[in-house]
């Protein structure tokens, strides 16, 4: 039970370990905020649920069965930062399990234009809806909102669909789910070599998936980025604490032959303060029709999307390209998460 009232800044100053209990209720995850919340058993169970959902949606009566599970629930999609995939993926996931949805994407059409605070907006949503899925440009803001909502006594779960440069936990779930499926026949996620390329400093997707991967053992990682976009110190310390063997480099071609998985990202120049990304030669961090040949035949290529020029579109038909499948996996894992949040995943066996 939270009794004290913090400001946003005070709230963020608390160590992560102290904040995590706020996001749980009755020994289950309640708010979905950061990757560090997900335990290994939680992941395994969620992946099984997503596999089942995927299987059940193959038959029309399966689709009908799934939509009956949460048709008594409503979710609010509050996405004030640009989004194509995450928004639509959550919308589709809600549709799969029967949840009704409402949305605000353009705050100029809401009472924020009349000077209403986002805090009051969120409180309004929680009066109408059973779940809030949100994206915001401020790091840590979703976490703060969940904390404030808990104080009101009319709390509903919040899912962080991207919080500034900080985290994107459900993207991490879909990324790790894709790795789990891809390496299923090859000993799984442990013991593999993972490459991450691009804006590792400001990319919340890549940051969240790296955090999440440390739930697995015996990992080696290549962090391939221009020096000024290398991983943040907190993430580096976390990798060290978890015994991950890390190589930081700006040479993509040297790293390519070693990796089993390559996670590509775009420059997050929306966070530039004064056009600093413009002077970067980012072409050294592109996967091309030539340099992909340096990769192992059974390696895989991931990208959270959207892409700019990091991956030549001609590579989309290469068997190693996994990013379109990754996108679809996102819909199933998010549907699994929705069932989990409303404690309904056990109902799948009824089908
Ligand atoms: C990512 C994001 O928004 O952080 N996109 C996504 O959600 N699939 C990655 C990005 O925008 O580069």
CSV table of N, CA, C and O and ligand atoms in Angstrom, one decimal, residues 85-86 135 168 171 204-205 266 268 304-306, ligand 1:
chain,number,residue,atom,x,y,z
A,85,UNK,N,2.7,0.3,-35.4
A,85,UNK,CA,2.6,-1.1,-35.0
A,85,UNK,C,2.1,-1.4,-33.6
A,85,UNK,O,1.2,-2.2,-33.4
A,86,UNK,N,2.7,-0.7,-32.6
A,86,UNK,CA,2.3,-1.0,-31.2
A,86,UNK,C,0.8,-0.7,-31.0
A,86,UNK,O,0.1,-1.5,-30.4
A,135,UNK,N,1.3,5.3,-24.4
A,135,UNK,CA,2.6,5.6,-24.9
A,135,UNK,C,2.8,7.1,-24.6
A,135,UNK,O,1.9,7.9,-24.9
A,168,UNK,N,10.2,-0.2,-23.3
A,168,UNK,CA,9.1,-0.6,-24.1
A,168,UNK,C,8.9,-2.1,-23.8
A,168,UNK,O,9.3,-3.0,-24.6
A,171,UNK,N,7.4,-4.7,-26.2
A,171,UNK,CA,8.2,-5.0,-27.4
A,171,UNK,C,9.3,-6.1,-27.0
A,171,UNK,O,9.6,-7.0,-27.8
A,204,UNK,N,14.4,2.6,-26.9
A,204,UNK,CA,13.8,2.0,-25.7
A,204,UNK,C,13.5,0.5,-26.0
A,204,UNK,O,13.5,-0.3,-25.1
A,205,UNK,N,13.3,0.2,-27.3
A,205,UNK,CA,13.0,-1.2,-27.6
A,205,UNK,C,14.2,-2.1,-27.3
A,205,UNK,O,14.1,-3.1,-26.7
A,266,UNK,N,16.9,1.9,-35.7
A,266,UNK,CA,17.1,3.1,-36.4
A,266,UNK,C,17.6,4.2,-35.5
A,266,UNK,O,17.6,4.0,-34.2
A,268,UNK,N,17.4,7.3,-33.3
A,268,UNK,CA,16.2,7.8,-32.6
A,268,UNK,C,16.4,9.4,-32.6
A,268,UNK,O,16.5,10.0,-31.5
A,304,UNK,N,12.7,-3.9,-34.5
A,304,UNK,CA,11.4,-3.6,-33.9
A,304,UNK,C,10.5,-2.8,-34.9
A,304,UNK,O,9.3,-2.7,-34.7
A,305,UNK,N,11.1,-2.3,-35.9
A,305,UNK,CA,10.4,-1.4,-36.9
A,305,UNK,C,9.9,-0.2,-36.3
A,305,UNK,O,9.6,-0.2,-35.1
A,306,UNK,N,9.7,1.0,-36.9
A,306,UNK,CA,9.9,1.2,-38.3
A,306,UNK,C,11.4,1.2,-38.7
A,306,UNK,O,12.2,1.6,-37.9
B,1,LIG,C1,9.9,1.2,-31.6
B,1,LIG,C2,9.6,2.3,-30.6
B,1,LIG,O1,8.6,2.9,-30.8
B,1,LIG,O2,10.3,2.4,-29.6
B,1,LIG,N1,8.9,0.9,-32.5
B,1,LIG,C3,7.9,0.0,-32.1
B,1,LIG,O3,7.2,0.2,-31.1
B,1,LIG,N2,7.8,-1.1,-32.8
B,1,LIG,C4,11.2,1.4,-32.3
B,1,LIG,C5,11.4,2.7,-33.0
B,1,LIG,O4,10.6,3.6,-33.0
B,1,LIG,O5,12.5,2.8,-33.5
